[in-house]
CSV table of C-alpha atoms in Angstrom, one decimal:
chain,number,residue,atom,x,y,z
O,1,MET,CA,-64.7,-3.4,16.8
O,2,LYS,CA,-64.7,-1.3,14.3
O,3,THR,CA,-60.8,-1.1,16.6
O,4,LEU,CA,-59.7,-4.9,15.7
O,5,GLN,CA,-60.8,-4.4,12.1
O,6,SER,CA,-58.4,-1.5,12.0
O,7,VAL,CA,-55.9,-3.4,13.4
O,8,MET,CA,-56.0,-6.5,11.2
O,9,HIS,CA,-56.3,-3.9,8.2
O,10,LEU,CA,-52.9,-2.2,9.6
O,11,ARG,CA,-51.6,-6.1,9.4
O,12,THR,CA,-52.6,-7.0,6.2
O,13,PHE,CA,-51.1,-3.5,4.4
O,14,SER,CA,-47.7,-5.1,6.3
O,15,PHE,CA,-48.0,-7.9,5.2
O,16,LEU,CA,-48.7,-7.0,1.8
O,17,ILE,CA,-45.9,-4.0,2.1
O,18,LEU,CA,-43.5,-6.6,3.0
O,19,CYS,CA,-44.3,-9.5,0.5
O,20,SER,CA,-44.0,-6.5,-2.4
O,21,LEU,CA,-40.5,-5.2,-0.4
O,22,PHE,CA,-39.3,-9.1,-1.4
O,23,LEU,CA,-41.1,-9.5,-4.1
O,24,ILE,CA,-39.1,-6.1,-5.8
O,25,SER,CA,-35.5,-7.1,-3.7
O,26,CYS,CA,-35.9,-10.8,-5.4
O,27,SER,CA,-37.0,-9.2,-8.8
O,28,VAL,CA,-32.8,-7.2,-7.9
O,29,SER,CA,-31.8,-10.1,-7.7
O,30,THR,CA,-32.4,-11.7,-10.1
O,31,LYS,CA,-31.0,-9.3,-12.6
O,32,ILE,CA,-28.2,-9.2,-10.7
O,33,SER,CA,-27.9,-12.8,-11.0
O,34,LYS,CA,-28.5,-12.4,-14.9
O,35,SER,CA,-26.3,-9.8,-15.5
O,36,ALA,CA,-23.6,-12.0,-13.7
O,37,LYS,CA,-24.0,-14.2,-15.9
O,38,ASN,CA,-24.0,-12.5,-19.0
O,39,THR,CA,-21.5,-10.8,-18.0
O,40,VAL,CA,-19.1,-11.9,-16.0
O,41,LEU,CA,-19.6,-16.3,-15.5
O,42,ASN,CA,-20.3,-17.1,-19.0
O,43,ALA,CA,-18.1,-15.1,-20.9
O,44,ALA,CA,-15.9,-16.8,-23.4
O,45,PRO,CA,-12.0,-14.9,-21.4
O,46,LEU,CA,-13.7,-15.9,-18.0
O,47,LYS,CA,-15.5,-19.7,-18.3
O,48,THR,CA,-12.9,-21.7,-16.9
O,49,ALA,CA,-11.5,-18.8,-14.2
O,50,HIS,CA,-13.0,-19.8,-10.9
O,51,ILE,CA,-14.9,-16.2,-9.8
O,52,GLY,CA,-16.8,-14.9,-6.3
O,53,ILE,CA,-19.0,-11.9,-6.5
O,54,SER,CA,-20.4,-9.8,-3.0
O,55,ILE,CA,-23.2,-7.7,-4.0
O,56,TYR,CA,-24.3,-5.3,-0.8
O,57,ASP,CA,-26.6,-3.3,0.6
O,58,PRO,CA,-25.9,-1.5,3.5
O,59,GLU,CA,-29.0,0.6,4.0
O,60,THR,CA,-31.2,-3.1,4.4
O,61,GLY,CA,-28.1,-5.0,5.5
O,62,LYS,CA,-28.1,-7.6,2.6
O,63,TYR,CA,-27.0,-9.2,0.0
O,64,LEU,CA,-28.6,-8.7,-3.2
O,65,TYR,CA,-25.8,-10.5,-4.4
O,66,ASN,CA,-23.4,-13.6,-3.6
O,67,TYR,CA,-21.4,-16.4,-6.3
O,68,GLN,CA,-19.2,-18.3,-4.1
O,69,GLY,CA,-18.7,-15.1,-1.8
O,70,ASP,CA,-18.0,-17.3,0.4
O,71,LYS,CA,-14.7,-19.2,-1.0
O,72,TYR,CA,-11.3,-18.1,-0.8
O,73,PHE,CA,-9.1,-16.2,-3.2
O,74,VAL,CA,-5.9,-14.5,-3.7
O,75,PRO,CA,-6.9,-10.7,-3.7
O,76,ALA,CA,-3.6,-9.6,-4.6
O,77,SER,CA,-3.5,-5.8,-4.0
O,78,ASN,CA,-7.1,-5.7,-2.3
O,79,THR,CA,-5.0,-7.4,0.0
O,80,LYS,CA,-4.2,-3.2,0.7
O,81,ILE,CA,-7.9,-2.9,1.8
O,82,PRO,CA,-7.9,-4.3,5.5
O,83,THR,CA,-3.7,-2.5,5.6
O,84,CYS,CA,-5.8,0.4,4.6
O,85,TYR,CA,-8.2,0.3,7.4
O,86,ALA,CA,-5.9,0.2,10.1
O,87,ALA,CA,-3.8,2.6,9.2
O,88,MET,CA,-7.2,5.0,9.0
O,89,LYS,CA,-7.8,3.6,12.3
O,90,TYR,CA,-4.6,4.0,14.3
O,91,LEU,CA,-1.7,6.5,12.5
O,92,GLY,CA,-4.0,9.5,13.4
O,93,ASP,CA,-4.3,12.9,11.3
O,94,SER,CA,-0.4,13.1,10.5
O,95,LEU,CA,2.0,10.1,10.5
O,96,VAL,CA,5.0,10.0,13.3
O,97,GLY,CA,7.6,10.6,10.9
O,98,LEU,CA,10.5,10.5,13.8
O,99,ARG,CA,10.9,10.1,17.5
O,100,TYR,CA,13.6,12.3,19.2
O,101,GLU,CA,15.6,13.2,22.2
O,102,ILE,CA,19.1,15.8,22.8
O,103,HIS,CA,21.5,14.7,25.0
O,104,ASP,CA,24.1,17.3,26.3
O,105,PHE,CA,26.6,15.4,28.3
O,106,GLY,CA,29.4,18.2,28.1
O,107,GLU,CA,29.9,22.3,27.0
O,108,ASP,CA,31.1,21.7,23.6
O,109,GLU,CA,28.9,20.6,20.9
O,110,PRO,CA,30.5,17.7,19.3
O,111,ASP,CA,28.9,16.2,22.9
O,112,THR,CA,26.1,17.0,21.7
O,113,LEU,CA,23.6,14.2,20.2
O,114,ILE,CA,20.1,13.8,19.4
O,115,ARG,CA,19.0,10.7,19.6
O,116,ILE,CA,16.8,9.5,16.6
O,117,GLU,CA,14.4,6.5,17.3
O,118,PRO,CA,12.6,5.7,13.1
O,119,THR,CA,9.6,5.1,12.7
O,120,GLY,CA,8.5,2.9,9.5
O,121,ASP,CA,8.4,6.7,8.0
O,122,PRO,CA,8.2,5.4,4.0
O,123,THR,CA,7.6,9.6,3.2
O,124,PHE,CA,10.9,10.2,4.9
O,125,LEU,CA,13.0,11.8,1.8
O,126,HIS,CA,10.6,10.4,-1.0
O,127,PRO,CA,10.2,12.1,-3.7
O,128,ASP,CA,6.9,12.2,-3.8
O,129,PHE,CA,6.1,14.1,-0.7
O,130,LYS,CA,8.5,17.9,-1.1
O,131,SER,CA,7.6,19.7,2.6
O,132,GLN,CA,10.0,17.2,4.7
O,133,PRO,CA,9.6,18.0,8.6
O,134,VAL,CA,12.2,15.1,9.3
O,135,PHE,CA,15.0,16.4,6.9
O,136,GLU,CA,14.5,20.2,7.9
O,137,PHE,CA,15.2,19.4,11.6
O,138,LEU,CA,18.2,17.5,11.7
O,139,LYS,CA,20.1,19.0,9.0
O,140,LYS,CA,19.3,22.2,11.3
O,141,ASN,CA,20.3,20.6,14.4
O,142,LYS,CA,24.3,19.9,13.4
O,143,TYR,CA,24.8,17.5,16.8
O,144,GLY,CA,25.9,14.4,16.0
O,145,LEU,CA,23.1,12.0,15.2
O,146,HIS,CA,22.8,8.3,16.6
O,147,ILE,CA,20.4,6.2,15.6
O,148,THR,CA,18.4,4.0,18.1
O,149,LYS,CA,17.0,1.1,16.5
O,150,PRO,CA,13.4,0.0,16.8
O,151,PHE,CA,12.1,-3.3,17.2
O,152,PHE,CA,12.0,-5.2,14.1
O,153,TYR,CA,11.1,-9.0,13.2
O,154,GLU,CA,10.7,-8.6,9.3
O,155,LYS,CA,12.4,-9.8,6.3
O,156,TYR,CA,13.7,-7.3,3.9
O,157,PHE,CA,11.2,-9.4,1.1
O,158,GLY,CA,7.2,-10.9,2.7
O,159,SER,CA,6.5,-14.2,2.1
O,160,GLY,CA,5.2,-15.3,-0.7
O,161,TRP,CA,7.0,-13.0,-2.5
O,162,SER,CA,8.5,-13.3,-5.8
O,163,TRP,CA,11.8,-13.7,-6.5
O,164,ASN,CA,11.1,-13.1,-9.5
O,165,ASP,CA,10.7,-9.7,-9.3
O,166,ALA,CA,13.0,-8.2,-6.5
O,167,LEU,CA,14.6,-5.7,-7.9
O,168,GLU,CA,11.6,-3.9,-9.5
O,169,SER,CA,10.7,-0.3,-8.2
O,170,TYR,CA,7.4,-2.2,-7.0
O,171,MET,CA,8.9,-4.6,-4.8
O,172,ALA,CA,11.2,-2.2,-2.1
O,173,PRO,CA,12.3,-3.8,0.3
O,174,ARG,CA,11.4,-3.4,3.8
O,175,SER,CA,12.8,-1.6,7.3
O,176,PHE,CA,12.6,0.2,10.1
O,177,PHE,CA,14.6,3.1,9.1
O,178,PRO,CA,12.9,4.0,4.7
O,179,ILE,CA,15.2,7.0,3.1
O,180,TYR,CA,14.5,8.1,-0.8
O,181,GLY,CA,11.5,5.5,-1.3
O,182,ASN,CA,13.9,2.4,-0.5
O,183,VAL,CA,15.2,3.1,-4.6
O,184,VAL,CA,18.1,4.7,-6.0
O,185,ARG,CA,16.7,6.1,-9.6
O,186,PHE,CA,18.6,6.7,-12.3
O,187,THR,CA,18.4,9.1,-15.8
O,188,VAL,CA,20.3,8.0,-18.9
O,189,TYR,CA,21.2,11.1,-21.3
O,190,ASN,CA,21.5,9.6,-24.5
O,191,LYS,CA,23.7,6.7,-24.5
O,192,ALA,CA,26.1,8.1,-21.7
O,193,ASP,CA,25.7,9.8,-19.3
O,194,ILE,CA,24.0,9.5,-16.2
O,195,SER,CA,23.0,10.6,-12.8
O,196,ILE,CA,21.5,9.3,-10.1
O,197,THR,CA,19.6,10.1,-7.2
O,198,PRO,CA,19.9,9.9,-3.8
O,199,SER,CA,24.3,10.4,-5.7
O,200,TYR,CA,25.7,8.5,-2.7
O,201,PHE,CA,25.7,5.1,-5.6
O,202,LYS,CA,27.4,6.4,-8.4
O,203,LYS,CA,30.4,8.1,-6.1
O,204,ASN,CA,30.6,4.7,-4.2
O,205,ASN,CA,28.7,2.0,-5.4
O,206,LEU,CA,28.2,2.2,-8.7
O,207,SER,CA,30.3,0.7,-11.9
O,208,VAL,CA,30.9,1.3,-15.6
O,209,ILE,CA,31.2,-1.0,-19.0
O,210,GLY,CA,30.5,-1.4,-21.9
O,211,THR,CA,28.1,-2.8,-24.3
O,212,ASN,CA,27.2,-3.2,-28.0
O,213,ASP,CA,23.3,-3.4,-26.7
O,214,THR,CA,21.3,-0.8,-28.4
O,215,VAL,CA,19.8,0.9,-24.8
O,216,PRO,CA,21.6,1.2,-22.5
O,217,ASP,CA,20.6,-0.8,-18.9
O,218,VAL,CA,21.3,-0.6,-15.3
O,219,THR,CA,20.6,-3.4,-13.2
O,220,ARG,CA,22.3,-4.0,-8.8
O,221,SER,CA,23.9,-8.0,-9.0
O,222,TYR,CA,21.1,-9.4,-5.9
O,223,ASN,CA,23.0,-9.7,-2.9
O,224,ASP,CA,24.4,-6.5,-2.5
O,225,ASN,CA,23.5,-2.6,-3.4
O,226,ASN,CA,26.6,-2.7,-6.3
O,227,PHE,CA,24.9,-1.5,-9.5
O,228,ILE,CA,26.3,-1.8,-13.2
O,229,PHE,CA,25.4,1.1,-15.9
O,230,SER,CA,26.1,-0.8,-19.1
O,231,LYS,CA,27.1,2.4,-21.7
O,232,ILE,CA,27.0,2.4,-25.4
O,233,PHE,CA,29.9,2.2,-27.3
O,234,TYR,CA,29.4,2.4,-31.5
O,235,GLU,CA,32.2,3.3,-33.5
O,236,LYS,CA,28.8,5.0,-35.5
O,237,PRO,CA,26.4,6.4,-33.6
O,238,TRP,CA,24.7,7.6,-35.7
O,239,GLU,CA,23.3,4.1,-37.3
O,240,VAL,CA,20.9,3.9,-34.2
O,241,ARG,CA,18.9,6.4,-33.0
O,242,LEU,CA,18.8,6.6,-29.1
O,243,PRO,CA,15.9,7.8,-26.6
O,244,ASP,CA,16.8,11.5,-25.0
O,245,LYS,CA,16.3,9.4,-21.6
O,246,ARG,CA,15.6,6.2,-20.4
O,247,TYR,CA,14.6,5.8,-16.2
O,248,PHE,CA,15.3,3.4,-14.5
O,249,GLU,CA,14.5,3.3,-10.7
O,250,ILE,CA,15.7,0.0,-9.0
O,251,PRO,CA,15.2,-0.8,-5.2
O,252,PHE,CA,18.6,-0.9,-2.9
O,253,LEU,CA,18.9,-2.7,0.3
O,254,PRO,CA,18.7,-1.1,3.5
O,255,ARG,CA,21.1,-3.3,5.2
O,256,SER,CA,22.8,-2.4,8.4
O,257,GLY,CA,25.8,0.8,7.3
O,258,ILE,CA,24.2,2.7,4.7
O,259,ILE,CA,21.2,4.8,5.8
O,260,GLU,CA,24.0,5.8,8.5
O,261,SER,CA,25.9,6.4,5.3
O,262,LEU,CA,23.3,8.0,3.0
O,263,LEU,CA,22.1,10.6,6.0
O,264,SER,CA,25.3,11.6,6.3
O,265,ASP,CA,26.3,12.7,2.5
O,266,THR,CA,22.9,13.8,2.6
O,267,LEU,CA,23.4,16.3,5.4
O,268,GLY,CA,27.2,16.9,4.8
O,269,ASN,CA,28.9,14.3,6.6
O,270,ARG,CA,27.6,14.4,9.8
O,271,LYS,CA,29.3,12.2,12.8
O,272,PHE,CA,27.1,8.7,13.7
O,273,SER,CA,27.4,6.6,17.2
O,274,TYR,CA,26.7,3.5,17.9
O,275,PRO,CA,26.1,1.9,20.0
O,276,PHE,CA,24.9,5.8,21.9
O,277,VAL,CA,26.8,5.1,25.0
O,278,LYS,CA,28.2,8.2,27.6
O,279,PRO,CA,30.4,7.9,30.3
O,280,VAL,CA,30.0,7.5,34.1
O,281,PRO,CA,32.9,8.8,36.2
O,282,GLY,CA,34.0,5.6,38.0
O,283,LEU,CA,31.4,3.5,35.8
O,284,GLY,CA,33.5,3.8,32.0
O,285,LEU,CA,31.1,4.1,29.2
O,286,PHE,CA,27.0,3.3,29.7
O,287,ILE,CA,25.6,2.6,27.3
O,288,VAL,CA,21.5,4.0,27.3
O,289,ALA,CA,18.7,2.4,27.0
O,290,ASN,CA,16.3,3.1,24.3
O,291,ILE,CA,14.5,6.6,24.0
O,292,LYS,CA,12.1,6.1,27.1
O,293,ASN,CA,10.6,9.7,27.0
O,294,PRO,CA,10.7,11.5,23.3
O,295,LYS,CA,9.6,13.6,21.1
O,296,ILE,CA,8.1,13.9,17.6
O,297,ILE,CA,8.0,15.3,14.0
O,298,HIS,CA,4.9,14.6,12.5
O,299,SER,CA,6.0,14.1,9.0
O,300,GLN,CA,2.4,14.3,6.4
O,301,PRO,CA,-0.3,14.0,6.7
O,302,THR,CA,-1.7,10.7,6.7
O,303,ASP,CA,-4.1,9.9,3.8
O,304,THR,CA,-1.5,11.8,2.0
O,305,LEU,CA,-0.1,8.3,1.7
O,306,LEU,CA,-3.3,6.3,2.0
O,307,LYS,CA,-4.4,8.4,-1.8
O,308,PRO,CA,-1.6,7.4,-3.9
O,309,MET,CA,-1.1,4.1,-1.3
O,310,MET,CA,-4.6,3.3,-2.9
O,311,HIS,CA,-4.3,4.5,-6.4
O,312,ARG,CA,-2.0,3.8,-8.0
O,313,SER,CA,-1.4,0.9,-5.7
O,314,ASP,CA,2.4,1.5,-4.2
O,315,ASN,CA,3.4,-1.6,-2.3
O,316,PHE,CA,6.2,0.0,-0.4
O,317,PHE,CA,3.6,3.0,0.7
O,318,ALA,CA,1.2,-0.1,2.1
O,319,GLU,CA,4.3,-2.2,3.5
O,320,GLN,CA,5.4,0.2,5.8
O,321,SER,CA,2.5,1.6,6.8
O,322,LEU,CA,1.5,-2.1,8.3
O,323,LEU,CA,4.6,-1.8,10.0
O,324,MET,CA,4.1,1.3,11.3
O,325,VAL,CA,0.2,0.5,12.9
O,326,SER,CA,2.4,-1.9,14.2
O,327,ASN,CA,4.7,0.0,16.1
O,328,GLU,CA,2.6,2.3,17.2
O,329,ARG,CA,0.2,-0.6,18.4
O,330,LEU,CA,2.1,-2.8,20.1
O,331,GLY,CA,5.4,-1.3,20.2
O,332,TYR,CA,7.3,-2.7,17.9
O,333,MET,CA,7.5,-3.3,14.2
O,334,ASP,CA,6.3,-7.6,13.4
O,335,ASP,CA,3.9,-7.7,10.2
O,336,ASN,CA,2.3,-11.3,12.5
O,337,LYS,CA,2.0,-10.2,15.4
O,338,ILE,CA,0.1,-7.2,14.1
O,339,ILE,CA,-2.4,-9.0,12.2
O,340,ASP,CA,-2.4,-11.5,13.9
O,341,THR,CA,-3.9,-8.8,16.7
O,342,LEU,CA,-6.2,-7.4,13.7
O,343,LEU,CA,-7.6,-9.9,12.7
O,344,LYS,CA,-8.8,-11.1,17.4
O,345,THR,CA,-10.4,-7.8,17.5
O,346,ASP,CA,-10.7,-4.9,14.4
O,347,PHE,CA,-12.0,-8.1,12.0
O,348,LYS,CA,-13.0,-10.7,13.7
O,349,ASP,CA,-16.6,-10.5,12.6
O,350,LEU,CA,-15.3,-10.8,9.1
O,351,PRO,CA,-17.8,-14.0,8.1
O,352,GLN,CA,-14.6,-15.6,6.9
O,353,LYS,CA,-11.2,-15.9,9.1
O,354,PRO,CA,-8.6,-14.3,6.2
O,355,ARG,CA,-5.5,-15.9,5.0
O,356,TRP,CA,-3.1,-12.7,5.3
O,357,ALA,CA,0.6,-13.1,4.7
O,358,ASP,CA,1.5,-8.7,4.1
O,359,GLY,CA,0.7,-5.0,3.9
O,360,SER,CA,0.8,-5.1,0.0
O,361,GLY,CA,-0.6,-8.0,-2.0
O,362,LEU,CA,2.9,-9.0,-3.2
O,363,SER,CA,2.4,-12.4,-1.0
O,364,ARG,CA,0.3,-15.4,-3.1
O,365,TYR,CA,0.0,-16.8,0.7
O,366,ASN,CA,-3.2,-14.5,1.2
O,367,LEU,CA,-6.3,-15.5,1.1
O,368,PHE,CA,-9.4,-14.1,1.0
O,369,THR,CA,-13.6,-13.7,0.2
O,370,PRO,CA,-15.8,-11.6,-1.1
O,371,GLN,CA,-17.2,-11.3,1.6
O,372,ASP,CA,-14.3,-10.6,3.2
O,373,PHE,CA,-13.7,-7.4,1.4
O,374,VAL,CA,-17.3,-6.8,2.1
O,375,ALA,CA,-17.7,-6.8,5.3
O,376,ILE,CA,-14.3,-5.0,5.9
O,377,LEU,CA,-15.5,-2.1,4.0
O,378,ASN,CA,-18.5,-1.5,5.0
O,379,LYS,CA,-16.8,-1.7,8.7
O,380,MET,CA,-14.4,1.6,7.2
O,381,LYS,CA,-18.3,3.9,5.9
O,382,ASN,CA,-19.7,3.5,9.1
O,383,GLU,CA,-16.5,4.2,10.7
O,384,PHE,CA,-14.6,7.0,9.0
O,385,GLY,CA,-17.4,8.5,6.8
O,386,MET,CA,-17.7,8.3,3.0
O,387,GLU,CA,-16.5,11.7,2.1
O,388,ARG,CA,-12.8,10.3,3.6
O,389,ILE,CA,-12.8,7.5,1.8
O,390,LYS,CA,-13.2,9.4,-1.5
O,391,THR,CA,-10.4,11.6,-0.6
O,392,ILE,CA,-8.2,8.0,-0.8
O,393,PHE,CA,-9.6,5.4,-2.5
O,394,PRO,CA,-10.2,6.2,-6.5
O,395,THR,CA,-13.1,6.4,-8.2
O,396,GLY,CA,-13.2,6.1,-12.6
O,397,GLY,CA,-11.2,8.0,-14.4
O,398,GLU,CA,-8.2,8.2,-11.5
O,399,GLY,CA,-5.4,5.9,-10.5
O,400,THR,CA,-5.5,2.3,-11.7
O,401,ILE,CA,-9.0,2.1,-13.2
O,402,SER,CA,-8.1,5.7,-15.3
O,403,SER,CA,-9.8,3.4,-18.4
O,404,TYR,CA,-12.5,2.1,-16.9
O,405,TYR,CA,-16.0,3.8,-15.0
O,406,LYS,CA,-15.5,6.9,-16.9
O,407,ALA,CA,-19.2,7.4,-17.7
O,408,GLY,CA,-19.8,9.3,-14.7
O,409,ASN,CA,-17.6,10.9,-13.0
O,410,GLY,CA,-17.2,9.4,-8.8
O,411,TYR,CA,-20.1,6.6,-8.9
O,412,VAL,CA,-17.0,4.1,-8.1
O,413,TYR,CA,-14.5,4.7,-5.7
O,414,ALA,CA,-12.8,1.0,-5.7
O,415,LYS,CA,-8.7,-0.8,-5.6
O,416,THR,CA,-8.2,-2.9,-8.1
O,417,GLY,CA,-5.8,-6.5,-7.6
O,418,THR,CA,-3.8,-7.7,-10.5
O,419,LEU,CA,-1.2,-10.8,-10.5
O,420,SER,CA,-0.8,-13.1,-12.5
O,421,GLY,CA,-3.8,-15.1,-13.5
O,422,VAL,CA,-5.6,-12.7,-10.8
O,423,VAL,CA,-8.1,-10.0,-11.2
O,424,ALA,CA,-10.1,-8.1,-8.4
O,425,LEU,CA,-11.5,-5.3,-7.8
O,426,SER,CA,-12.9,-4.6,-4.5
O,427,GLY,CA,-15.3,-1.0,-2.9
O,428,PHE,CA,-18.4,1.2,-3.2
O,429,LEU,CA,-20.6,1.5,-5.8
O,430,TYR,CA,-23.5,4.8,-6.3
O,431,THR,CA,-26.4,4.1,-8.8
O,432,LYS,CA,-28.2,5.9,-10.9
O,433,LYS,CA,-31.3,6.2,-8.5
O,434,GLY,CA,-28.8,7.2,-5.7
O,435,LYS,CA,-28.3,4.4,-3.8
O,436,LEU,CA,-24.6,2.7,-1.5
O,437,LEU,CA,-23.9,-0.3,-2.7
O,438,ILE,CA,-20.8,-2.0,-1.4
O,439,PHE,CA,-19.0,-5.1,-3.9
O,440,SER,CA,-16.9,-7.1,-3.8
O,441,THR,CA,-15.0,-9.3,-7.8
O,442,LEU,CA,-12.0,-11.0,-6.9
O,443,VAL,CA,-11.1,-13.5,-10.1
O,444,ASN,CA,-8.6,-16.4,-10.1
O,445,ASN,CA,-6.6,-18.9,-12.5
O,446,HIS,CA,-7.9,-16.8,-15.8
O,447,GLN,CA,-6.1,-17.1,-19.3
O,448,ALA,CA,-7.1,-14.0,-21.0
O,449,THR,CA,-5.2,-10.5,-20.0
O,450,SER,CA,-6.1,-8.8,-17.4
O,451,THR,CA,-7.6,-5.8,-19.4
O,452,GLU,CA,-9.8,-8.1,-20.7
O,453,VAL,CA,-11.1,-9.8,-17.5
O,454,ARG,CA,-11.2,-5.6,-16.3
O,455,ARG,CA,-14.3,-5.3,-18.8
O,456,ALA,CA,-16.0,-8.6,-18.0
O,457,VAL,CA,-16.2,-7.0,-14.9
O,458,GLU,CA,-16.8,-3.4,-15.4
O,459,ARG,CA,-19.9,-3.9,-18.0
O,460,PHE,CA,-20.9,-5.9,-14.8
O,461,ILE,CA,-20.9,-3.0,-12.6
O,462,GLU,CA,-22.4,-0.7,-15.2
O,463,SER,CA,-25.3,-2.3,-15.1
O,464,VAL,CA,-26.0,-2.9,-11.6
O,465,ARG,CA,-25.6,0.7,-11.4
O,466,GLU,CA,-28.1,0.5,-14.2
O,467,LYS,CA,-31.0,-1.6,-12.6
O,468,TYR,CA,-30.6,-0.5,-9.0
């Protein structure tokens, strides 16, 4: 009898605990819902906007709050989150910067060629990366070069990118062999002098014209690599005070021949062989196939690429990262194919199937739900751990959230997203009670400033931090 009473007491106690947890959960969800209404949903700048919010507790595996969490939104640069996941998983600890093999066709050095196979690595001769193992290798081996073009099925610009931004540095074109970040960097001193990196463009592709505008300007034709420097000519230059320096970063089109020209200029007039052939007795010239047993040069630690990609929302790094994932996993560079592959494998269990168009989020064709981002972020946490994530994602006071979440360092790790009418923020939140939550807030079709929207979202995230 006592045993039966003990069992009944235990069941009653367990039931009461479950009821208490349920009530606490309901209480938390109610508080979060009320806070969302006060700070975001009913905020004056956002009353006519489309809003989706998901708050998830990975410890319990349950959502604390969902407001249109299963609806699709244009995510802008939150698209870099699945790109980052793929790069973290498939690019290894260090980027494959180059595959190569050396061919010696005779006793004379000129007959020796280095066949190089690019990997899409965006760090090659990029000013952010002082160490350049690939460049040092090519510079040290003073043989002729042959670039074996990999299978590259992409256009310079992604589907759904805005043509208005084609000359902006944040929309550098994609390529199988990026060099200098596919951007020309200009420094204009006062009104007359100009320095250019890479210098090749100053020697070959720069026109100088006179102008009476108030400041000098640099631009490029849309369809070619001809740059125009509008140089100031004043009869009375003392009438206008010009800045000591002005900086311009303008993408170049990585068309056939330009990469070889840039490499030759940088390496010192190196010779190129194209297509790659070797003499075969009785057969004449025989075209050699792609490299079968290449040697590898690693360029940079993978996370040193992903950190600026996420901190400053670098579109070029994101696009090239996805192409590198495609090259490593499929053997060729194709955004559509690698996206389709990832959606059928790593992301097959997402709550809603996204429409994923590019690696960076520049495209308005991208459509994700808040629950999708929560699921991807949870996969990142489970597979890579928060310590690695913390080295890649910006926290308050850093990167694109440098002006936000500064109440205490290290409690928000999140990725922003911004397009006209779009503001997004998805990531991880440590509450004041030490709970780790995953959240996604997506705002579309707002007419406010992005700062007003971000401040409203910040107030909401801060309130969740306080109350849970």
